[in-house]
Each structure stands twice: as C-alpha cells, then as structure tokens.
C-alpha cells in the first residue's frame, strides 16, 4: 500500500486532548504484519508536520477498527487523555454504533447476540466456541433491523463488548453474514465488494471537561450495497 497522504486525512475534530478521524476502509488502524502504512502512523506524521514537532509525536490508540471496516475513531493526544478514554471504554461510557448490510435478515427485528469468541492468532480468525473454552471471551452486541431489500438488510449495531472481528463473527454465526465479508460470509455474499460494516457513531465524555462528545459519519452511500437503502433517513432515527 502506498504511503497515506496526510493532507487527505479526514479529520472531524481536534483539540489539545483528542483527535477524531474517519478511518478509510482497507487501511490498518495501527502497524501490523502486512507492513502497509496505517492510520496511527499517518496521524503521527500529520501532528509532526502541523506542529513542527521534533522527532515523533505522541498519539494514543485506545480502540481499533478491523482493516476492512471504515468509520469514526478517536485517538488521544496525551497520556492522560488516553487513560481516561480507556477508562470510558471499560466503564461503558464510550459507545460505538455501526451500520451493516447483512446477507439475509434476522428473524427478530431487534435483539441481543451473546457468544463466546476465540481468536486464533496464527490465522487472525475468530470463532464462536463453548463458553468454557480456554481463552474464549464473551461478546455481546445489540442489533436493530432498519430496512430490508430483497435478500439484504440494513442493520444498526451497538457493541457492548469490543472483541476482535466481533460483529462480523456474531452476525455470520446468526446466519446473516455481512455483505462483502470475504473471511466470514462463507460464499453467502457476492465477491469483489468492500465489507459493508461502518463505524457510524462514537459517543463519549471528553477526557478533561467531561462534555458529551458525539461524532457521526456516513458510510459510502453511493457504493453497493449502501446505495440500495435510504441511509440518511435511517441515520436520523438512530438514538
């Protein structure tokens, strides 16, 4: 992957403590084994360039998005902000909402999915396993079906836990894999499309003044399969 141009970064908000940005799809959140340029490194270069910082710039990674997932992320510009954002995640005060397009629709329009997930680090794959499995972690999400078009559905997802590949694996296990998921859809999705999973909203208390910060960003609404839905209209009803 080519080096990310810092002038093309989509920065939604910045102050002395936090940096909120839209992560492009198919870009790693942070350095990984691929060696491709990643968002964290690009943002550090942005800070060095903008503020004429000597050497490296501090930027705390407090949460991640899977490489194929796009959407809103928050980074910490100080160690104090990183600690407080991490505590907000642990306490459930940092809320993450996603939109997904699934292959098929859930039988119940809304509900909660609970699964024990195990990650195979060697293959970077996650599996649903019995809860007593060594190394398994409980994964919980809430979902709500917003619209159905033939064989696909627009779904709002609220992650209660933040497990690796969580939404992708839980929805696939429920029989409604995410459109474009080459890893977990197992032939149920057309190939050649980006993963239709988008981090649409972040809500959290500011790490210093405690003001409730809310950031929302649209998925690529002109692309398949998003273009088959009135995403803007459905976003207005998300609470």
PDB file of C-alpha atoms in Angstrom:
ATOM      1  CA  UNK A   1       0.000   0.000   0.000  1.00  0.00           C
ATOM      2  CA  UNK A   2       1.237   3.489  -0.797  1.00  0.00           C
ATOM      3  CA  UNK A   3       2.009   5.922   1.983  1.00  0.00           C
ATOM      4  CA  UNK A   4      -1.062   7.757   3.231  1.00  0.00           C
ATOM      5  CA  UNK A   5      -1.074  11.437   2.254  1.00  0.00           C
ATOM      6  CA  UNK A   6      -1.551  13.420   5.470  1.00  0.00           C
ATOM      7  CA  UNK A   7      -3.356  16.155   3.524  1.00  0.00           C
ATOM      8  CA  UNK A   8      -6.057  13.643   2.597  1.00  0.00           C
ATOM      9  CA  UNK A   9      -6.805  12.577   6.175  1.00  0.00           C
ATOM     10  CA  UNK A  10     -10.446  13.147   7.066  1.00  0.00           C
ATOM     11  CA  UNK A  11     -10.156  14.803  10.475  1.00  0.00           C
ATOM     12  CA  UNK A  12     -13.517  15.544  12.073  1.00  0.00           C
ATOM     13  CA  UNK A  13     -12.353  17.224  15.285  1.00  0.00           C
ATOM     14  CA  UNK A  14      -9.146  18.135  17.060  1.00  0.00           C
ATOM     15  CA  UNK A  15      -8.249  19.879  20.306  1.00  0.00           C
ATOM     16  CA  UNK A  16      -5.338  19.637  22.738  1.00  0.00           C
ATOM     17  CA  UNK A  17      -6.508  16.263  24.049  1.00  0.00           C
ATOM     18  CA  UNK A  18      -8.205  14.234  21.311  1.00  0.00           C
ATOM     19  CA  UNK A  19      -8.167  13.676  17.573  1.00  0.00           C
ATOM     20  CA  UNK A  20     -11.290  12.300  15.870  1.00  0.00           C
ATOM     21  CA  UNK A  21     -10.862  10.994  12.349  1.00  0.00           C
ATOM     22  CA  UNK A  22     -12.609   8.902   9.704  1.00  0.00           C
ATOM     23  CA  UNK A  23     -10.659   5.706   9.038  1.00  0.00           C
ATOM     24  CA  UNK A  24     -10.734   4.696   5.374  1.00  0.00           C
ATOM     25  CA  UNK A  25     -11.663   1.126   4.552  1.00  0.00           C
ATOM     26  CA  UNK A  26      -8.844  -1.345   3.926  1.00  0.00           C
ATOM     27  CA  UNK A  27      -6.328   0.693   5.930  1.00  0.00           C
ATOM     28  CA  UNK A  28      -4.902  -0.787   9.163  1.00  0.00           C
ATOM     29  CA  UNK A  29      -5.724   1.123  12.348  1.00  0.00           C
ATOM     30  CA  UNK A  30      -2.137   0.658  13.559  1.00  0.00           C
ATOM     31  CA  UNK A  31       1.056  -1.103  12.422  1.00  0.00           C
ATOM     32  CA  UNK A  32       0.580  -4.799  11.637  1.00  0.00           C
ATOM     33  CA  UNK A  33       2.389  -7.695   9.979  1.00  0.00           C
ATOM     34  CA  UNK A  34       1.408  -6.506   6.499  1.00  0.00           C
ATOM     35  CA  UNK A  35       3.879  -3.638   6.669  1.00  0.00           C
ATOM     36  CA  UNK A  36       1.327  -1.382   4.940  1.00  0.00           C
ATOM     37  CA  UNK A  37       1.019   2.221   6.024  1.00  0.00           C
ATOM     38  CA  UNK A  38      -1.524   2.614   8.800  1.00  0.00           C
ATOM     39  CA  UNK A  39      -3.763   5.317  10.200  1.00  0.00           C
ATOM     40  CA  UNK A  40      -1.937   5.749  13.518  1.00  0.00           C
ATOM     41  CA  UNK A  41       1.399   6.295  11.775  1.00  0.00           C
ATOM     42  CA  UNK A  42      -0.155   8.700   9.270  1.00  0.00           C
ATOM     43  CA  UNK A  43      -1.750  10.731  12.061  1.00  0.00           C
ATOM     44  CA  UNK A  44       1.570  10.947  13.900  1.00  0.00           C
ATOM     45  CA  UNK A  45       3.155  12.324  10.724  1.00  0.00           C
ATOM     46  CA  UNK A  46       0.291  14.811  10.487  1.00  0.00           C
ATOM     47  CA  UNK A  47       0.963  16.045  14.033  1.00  0.00           C
ATOM     48  CA  UNK A  48       4.700  16.333  13.411  1.00  0.00           C
ATOM     49  CA  UNK A  49       4.071  18.353  10.247  1.00  0.00           C
ATOM     50  CA  UNK A  50       1.301  20.561  11.664  1.00  0.00           C
ATOM     51  CA  UNK A  51       3.003  21.469  14.918  1.00  0.00           C
ATOM     52  CA  UNK A  52       6.649  21.305  13.800  1.00  0.00           C
ATOM     53  CA  UNK A  53       7.379  18.657  16.415  1.00  0.00           C
ATOM     54  CA  UNK A  54      10.945  17.392  16.669  1.00  0.00           C
ATOM     55  CA  UNK A  55      11.121  13.620  16.269  1.00  0.00           C
ATOM     56  CA  UNK A  56       8.000  11.551  16.907  1.00  0.00           C
ATOM     57  CA  UNK A  57       4.593  12.713  18.149  1.00  0.00           C
ATOM     58  CA  UNK A  58       2.618  11.000  20.900  1.00  0.00           C
ATOM     59  CA  UNK A  59      -0.742   9.618  19.847  1.00  0.00           C
ATOM     60  CA  UNK A  60      -2.594   7.059  21.930  1.00  0.00           C
ATOM     61  CA  UNK A  61      -4.532   4.237  20.251  1.00  0.00           C
ATOM     62  CA  UNK A  62      -7.469   3.481  22.569  1.00  0.00           C
ATOM     63  CA  UNK A  63      -9.611   1.357  20.237  1.00  0.00           C
ATOM     64  CA  UNK A  64      -9.354  -0.205  16.784  1.00  0.00           C
ATOM     65  CA  UNK A  65     -11.361  -0.939  13.690  1.00  0.00           C
ATOM     66  CA  UNK A  66     -10.728  -4.025  11.580  1.00  0.00           C
ATOM     67  CA  UNK A  67      -8.751  -3.271   8.441  1.00  0.00           C
ATOM     68  CA  UNK A  68     -11.762  -3.641   6.070  1.00  0.00           C
ATOM     69  CA  UNK A  69     -14.018  -1.561   8.337  1.00  0.00           C
ATOM     70  CA  UNK A  70     -14.254   2.210   7.884  1.00  0.00           C
ATOM     71  CA  UNK A  71     -15.699   4.924  10.056  1.00  0.00           C
ATOM     72  CA  UNK A  72     -15.107   7.171  13.030  1.00  0.00           C
ATOM     73  CA  UNK A  73     -12.247   6.680  15.506  1.00  0.00           C
ATOM     74  CA  UNK A  74     -10.893   8.740  18.399  1.00  0.00           C
ATOM     75  CA  UNK A  75      -7.201   8.976  19.295  1.00  0.00           C
ATOM     76  CA  UNK A  76      -5.634  10.510  22.405  1.00  0.00           C
ATOM     77  CA  UNK A  77      -3.073  13.311  22.064  1.00  0.00           C
ATOM     78  CA  UNK A  78      -1.867  12.995  25.682  1.00  0.00           C
ATOM     79  CA  UNK A  79      -1.250  10.090  28.048  1.00  0.00           C
ATOM     80  CA  UNK A  80      -3.861  11.499  30.449  1.00  0.00           C
ATOM     81  CA  UNK A  81      -6.476  11.576  27.674  1.00  0.00           C
ATOM     82  CA  UNK A  82      -5.529   8.019  26.673  1.00  0.00           C
ATOM     83  CA  UNK A  83      -6.008   6.768  30.225  1.00  0.00           C
ATOM     84  CA  UNK A  84      -9.369   8.485  30.616  1.00  0.00           C
ATOM     85  CA  UNK A  85     -10.679   7.328  27.225  1.00  0.00           C
ATOM     86  CA  UNK A  86      -9.590   3.787  28.058  1.00  0.00           C
ATOM     87  CA  UNK A  87     -11.473   4.030  31.339  1.00  0.00           C
ATOM     88  CA  UNK A  88     -14.553   5.277  29.454  1.00  0.00           C
ATOM     89  CA  UNK A  89     -14.348   2.171  27.298  1.00  0.00           C
ATOM     90  CA  UNK A  90     -14.051  -0.126  30.318  1.00  0.00           C
ATOM     91  CA  UNK A  91     -16.974   1.557  32.076  1.00  0.00           C
ATOM     92  CA  UNK A  92     -19.204   1.537  29.007  1.00  0.00           C
ATOM     93  CA  UNK A  93     -19.313   5.332  28.732  1.00  0.00           C
ATOM     94  CA  UNK A  94     -17.744   5.238  25.278  1.00  0.00           C
ATOM     95  CA  UNK A  95     -20.476   3.954  22.976  1.00  0.00           C
ATOM     96  CA  UNK A  96     -19.795   2.628  19.492  1.00  0.00           C
ATOM     97  CA  UNK A  97     -22.529   2.239  16.902  1.00  0.00           C
ATOM     98  CA  UNK A  98     -22.185   0.669  13.484  1.00  0.00           C
ATOM     99  CA  UNK A  99     -24.258   0.241  10.385  1.00  0.00           C
ATOM    100  CA  UNK A 100     -24.007  -3.005   8.449  1.00  0.00           C
ATOM    101  CA  UNK A 101     -25.657  -4.539   5.441  1.00  0.00           C
ATOM    102  CA  UNK A 102     -26.257  -8.228   6.018  1.00  0.00           C
ATOM    103  CA  UNK A 103     -26.971 -11.092   3.661  1.00  0.00           C
ATOM    104  CA  UNK A 104     -30.436 -12.049   4.821  1.00  0.00           C
ATOM    105  CA  UNK A 105     -32.407 -10.551   7.704  1.00  0.00           C
ATOM    106  CA  UNK A 106     -32.633 -11.646  11.317  1.00  0.00           C
ATOM    107  CA  UNK A 107     -35.921 -13.294  12.278  1.00  0.00           C
ATOM    108  CA  UNK A 108     -36.412 -10.845  15.154  1.00  0.00           C
ATOM    109  CA  UNK A 109     -36.253  -7.199  14.136  1.00  0.00           C
ATOM    110  CA  UNK A 110     -34.158  -6.333  17.177  1.00  0.00           C
ATOM    111  CA  UNK A 111     -32.362  -8.231  19.883  1.00  0.00           C
ATOM    112  CA  UNK A 112     -29.116  -9.091  21.635  1.00  0.00           C
ATOM    113  CA  UNK A 113     -26.462 -11.536  20.467  1.00  0.00           C
ATOM    114  CA  UNK A 114     -24.218 -13.205  23.048  1.00  0.00           C
ATOM    115  CA  UNK A 115     -21.417 -15.544  22.038  1.00  0.00           C
ATOM    116  CA  UNK A 116     -18.120 -16.812  23.370  1.00  0.00           C
ATOM    117  CA  UNK A 117     -15.395 -15.950  20.870  1.00  0.00           C
ATOM    118  CA  UNK A 118     -11.935 -17.412  20.489  1.00  0.00           C
ATOM    119  CA  UNK A 119      -9.233 -15.806  18.337  1.00  0.00           C
ATOM    120  CA  UNK A 120      -6.659 -17.935  16.544  1.00  0.00           C
ATOM    121  CA  UNK A 121      -3.674 -15.586  16.443  1.00  0.00           C
ATOM    122  CA  UNK A 122      -1.902 -17.720  13.835  1.00  0.00           C
ATOM    123  CA  UNK A 123      -4.654 -17.258  11.243  1.00  0.00           C
ATOM    124  CA  UNK A 124      -6.142 -13.989  12.568  1.00  0.00           C
ATOM    125  CA  UNK A 125      -9.529 -15.707  12.576  1.00  0.00           C
ATOM    126  CA  UNK A 126     -12.217 -15.646  15.266  1.00  0.00           C
ATOM    127  CA  UNK A 127     -14.614 -18.480  16.079  1.00  0.00           C
ATOM    128  CA  UNK A 128     -17.709 -18.966  18.210  1.00  0.00           C
ATOM    129  CA  UNK A 129     -16.901 -21.614  20.795  1.00  0.00           C
ATOM    130  CA  UNK A 130     -18.421 -23.074  24.005  1.00  0.00           C
ATOM    131  CA  UNK A 131     -18.137 -20.599  26.868  1.00  0.00           C
ATOM    132  CA  UNK A 132     -15.872 -22.951  28.848  1.00  0.00           C
ATOM    133  CA  UNK A 133     -13.241 -22.961  26.081  1.00  0.00           C
ATOM    134  CA  UNK A 134      -9.866 -21.805  27.344  1.00  0.00           C
ATOM    135  CA  UNK A 135      -9.094 -18.337  26.018  1.00  0.00           C
ATOM    136  CA  UNK A 136     -12.692 -17.627  24.988  1.00  0.00           C
ATOM    137  CA  UNK A 137     -14.162 -14.184  25.677  1.00  0.00           C
ATOM    138  CA  UNK A 138     -17.802 -13.176  25.978  1.00  0.00           C
ATOM    139  CA  UNK A 139     -19.030 -10.970  23.126  1.00  0.00           C
ATOM    140  CA  UNK A 140     -22.293  -9.004  23.339  1.00  0.00           C
ATOM    141  CA  UNK A 141     -23.957  -6.750  20.810  1.00  0.00           C
ATOM    142  CA  UNK A 142     -27.378  -5.221  20.309  1.00  0.00           C
ATOM    143  CA  UNK A 143     -28.865  -5.081  16.834  1.00  0.00           C
ATOM    144  CA  UNK A 144     -31.863  -3.465  15.173  1.00  0.00           C
ATOM    145  CA  UNK A 145     -33.001  -4.111  11.598  1.00  0.00           C
ATOM    146  CA  UNK A 146     -33.727  -0.743   9.987  1.00  0.00           C
ATOM    147  CA  UNK A 147     -34.766  -1.878   6.490  1.00  0.00           C
ATOM    148  CA  UNK A 148     -34.899  -4.961   4.270  1.00  0.00           C
ATOM    149  CA  UNK A 149     -34.454  -5.018   0.489  1.00  0.00           C
ATOM    150  CA  UNK A 150     -34.967  -8.442  -1.097  1.00  0.00           C
ATOM    151  CA  UNK A 151     -32.101 -10.546   0.251  1.00  0.00           C
ATOM    152  CA  UNK A 152     -30.156  -7.881   2.168  1.00  0.00           C
ATOM    153  CA  UNK A 153     -30.877  -5.863   5.299  1.00  0.00           C
ATOM    154  CA  UNK A 154     -29.639  -2.590   6.803  1.00  0.00           C
ATOM    155  CA  UNK A 155     -28.804  -3.174  10.452  1.00  0.00           C
ATOM    156  CA  UNK A 156     -27.806  -0.884  13.315  1.00  0.00           C
ATOM    157  CA  UNK A 157     -25.315  -2.458  15.698  1.00  0.00           C
ATOM    158  CA  UNK A 158     -24.272  -1.311  19.161  1.00  0.00           C
ATOM    159  CA  UNK A 159     -21.227  -3.090  20.523  1.00  0.00           C
ATOM    160  CA  UNK A 160     -21.439  -3.786  24.235  1.00  0.00           C
ATOM    161  CA  UNK A 161     -18.054  -5.505  24.227  1.00  0.00           C
ATOM    162  CA  UNK A 162     -15.149  -4.805  21.897  1.00  0.00           C
ATOM    163  CA  UNK A 163     -13.857  -8.174  20.710  1.00  0.00           C
ATOM    164  CA  UNK A 164     -11.795  -8.701  17.591  1.00  0.00           C
ATOM    165  CA  UNK A 165     -13.984  -9.250  14.478  1.00  0.00           C
ATOM    166  CA  UNK A 166     -16.951  -9.359  16.865  1.00  0.00           C
ATOM    167  CA  UNK A 167     -19.816  -8.058  14.725  1.00  0.00           C
ATOM    168  CA  UNK A 168     -18.631  -9.992  11.686  1.00  0.00           C
ATOM    169  CA  UNK A 169     -18.430 -13.322  13.505  1.00  0.00           C
ATOM    170  CA  UNK A 170     -21.587 -12.930  15.583  1.00  0.00           C
ATOM    171  CA  UNK A 171     -23.736 -11.951  12.603  1.00  0.00           C
ATOM    172  CA  UNK A 172     -22.281 -14.754  10.477  1.00  0.00           C
ATOM    173  CA  UNK A 173     -22.978 -17.236  13.272  1.00  0.00           C
ATOM    174  CA  UNK A 174     -26.577 -15.968  13.412  1.00  0.00           C
ATOM    175  CA  UNK A 175     -26.942 -16.805   9.709  1.00  0.00           C
ATOM    176  CA  UNK A 176     -26.786 -13.231   8.412  1.00  0.00           C
ATOM    177  CA  UNK A 177     -23.153 -12.535   7.468  1.00  0.00           C
ATOM    178  CA  UNK A 178     -22.112  -9.041   6.500  1.00  0.00           C
ATOM    179  CA  UNK A 179     -22.201  -8.240   2.802  1.00  0.00           C
ATOM    180  CA  UNK A 180     -18.710  -8.274   1.303  1.00  0.00           C
ATOM    181  CA  UNK A 181     -17.123 -10.241   4.151  1.00  0.00           C
ATOM    182  CA  UNK A 182     -14.662 -12.495   2.335  1.00  0.00           C
ATOM    183  CA  UNK A 183     -13.494 -14.019   5.622  1.00  0.00           C
ATOM    184  CA  UNK A 184     -16.711 -14.999   7.384  1.00  0.00           C
ATOM    185  CA  UNK A 185     -19.558 -14.955   4.836  1.00  0.00           C
ATOM    186  CA  UNK A 186     -18.599 -18.420   3.501  1.00  0.00           C
ATOM    187  CA  UNK A 187     -19.949 -17.945  -0.006  1.00  0.00           C
ATOM    188  CA  UNK A 188     -23.157 -16.238   1.109  1.00  0.00           C
ATOM    189  CA  UNK A 189     -22.017 -12.805  -0.108  1.00  0.00           C
ATOM    190  CA  UNK A 190     -21.116 -11.613  -3.609  1.00  0.00           C
ATOM    191  CA  UNK A 191     -17.358 -11.206  -4.027  1.00  0.00           C
ATOM    192  CA  UNK A 192     -15.464  -8.126  -5.111  1.00  0.00           C
ATOM    193  CA  UNK A 193     -17.132  -5.620  -2.778  1.00  0.00           C
ATOM    194  CA  UNK A 194     -15.875  -3.782   0.297  1.00  0.00           C
ATOM    195  CA  UNK A 195     -17.071  -5.013   3.666  1.00  0.00           C
ATOM    196  CA  UNK A 196     -20.435  -3.340   4.390  1.00  0.00           C
ATOM    197  CA  UNK A 197     -19.619  -2.542   8.016  1.00  0.00           C
ATOM    198  CA  UNK A 198     -19.192   1.089   9.046  1.00  0.00           C
ATOM    199  CA  UNK A 199     -18.440   2.721  12.399  1.00  0.00           C
ATOM    200  CA  UNK A 200     -21.150   5.341  12.146  1.00  0.00           C
ATOM    201  CA  UNK A 201     -21.139   6.925  15.613  1.00  0.00           C
ATOM    202  CA  UNK A 202     -18.926   7.497  18.653  1.00  0.00           C
ATOM    203  CA  UNK A 203     -20.284   8.963  21.885  1.00  0.00           C
ATOM    204  CA  UNK A 204     -18.077   9.567  24.924  1.00  0.00           C
ATOM    205  CA  UNK A 205     -17.323  12.069  27.702  1.00  0.00           C
ATOM    206  CA  UNK A 206     -14.458  14.406  26.817  1.00  0.00           C
ATOM    207  CA  UNK A 207     -11.414  13.256  28.804  1.00  0.00           C
ATOM    208  CA  UNK A 208     -10.902  16.617  30.507  1.00  0.00           C
ATOM    209  CA  UNK A 209     -14.110  18.662  30.601  1.00  0.00           C
ATOM    210  CA  UNK A 210     -16.489  15.624  30.623  1.00  0.00           C
ATOM    211  CA  UNK A 211     -18.724  17.194  27.971  1.00  0.00           C
ATOM    212  CA  UNK A 212     -20.579  14.523  25.984  1.00  0.00           C
ATOM    213  CA  UNK A 213     -18.985  14.340  22.545  1.00  0.00           C
ATOM    214  CA  UNK A 214     -20.945  12.791  19.675  1.00  0.00           C
ATOM    215  CA  UNK A 215     -19.483  12.152  16.228  1.00  0.00           C
ATOM    216  CA  UNK A 216     -21.373  10.600  13.341  1.00  0.00           C
ATOM    217  CA  UNK A 217     -20.185   9.861   9.825  1.00  0.00           C
ATOM    218  CA  UNK A 218     -21.979   8.409   6.809  1.00  0.00           C
ATOM    219  CA  UNK A 219     -20.876   5.193   5.116  1.00  0.00           C
ATOM    220  CA  UNK A 220     -20.089   5.376   1.375  1.00  0.00           C
ATOM    221  CA  UNK A 221     -23.749   5.776   0.406  1.00  0.00           C
ATOM    222  CA  UNK A 222     -23.128   5.740  -3.351  1.00  0.00           C
ATOM    223  CA  UNK A 223     -21.475   2.304  -3.231  1.00  0.00           C
ATOM    224  CA  UNK A 224     -23.040  -1.154  -3.389  1.00  0.00           C
ATOM    225  CA  UNK A 225     -24.796  -2.234  -1.190  1.00  0.00           C
ATOM    226  CA  UNK A 226     -25.326   1.024   0.750  1.00  0.00           C
ATOM    227  CA  UNK A 227     -26.945   2.716  -2.238  1.00  0.00           C
ATOM    228  CA  UNK A 228     -29.949   0.393  -2.040  1.00  0.00           C
ATOM    229  CA  UNK A 229     -31.029   1.990   1.256  1.00  0.00           C
ATOM    230  CA  UNK A 230     -32.057   5.446   2.454  1.00  0.00           C
ATOM    231  CA  UNK A 231     -29.103   5.588   4.816  1.00  0.00           C
ATOM    232  CA  UNK A 232     -29.524   9.295   5.585  1.00  0.00           C
ATOM    233  CA  UNK A 233     -33.153   8.796   6.540  1.00  0.00           C
ATOM    234  CA  UNK A 234     -32.357   5.799   8.722  1.00  0.00           C
ATOM    235  CA  UNK A 235     -29.472   7.586  10.439  1.00  0.00           C
ATOM    236  CA  UNK A 236     -31.876  10.276  11.619  1.00  0.00           C
ATOM    237  CA  UNK A 237     -33.739   7.705  13.734  1.00  0.00           C
ATOM    238  CA  UNK A 238     -30.671   6.302  15.475  1.00  0.00           C
ATOM    239  CA  UNK A 239     -30.601   7.312  19.118  1.00  0.00           C
TER     240      UNK A 239
END
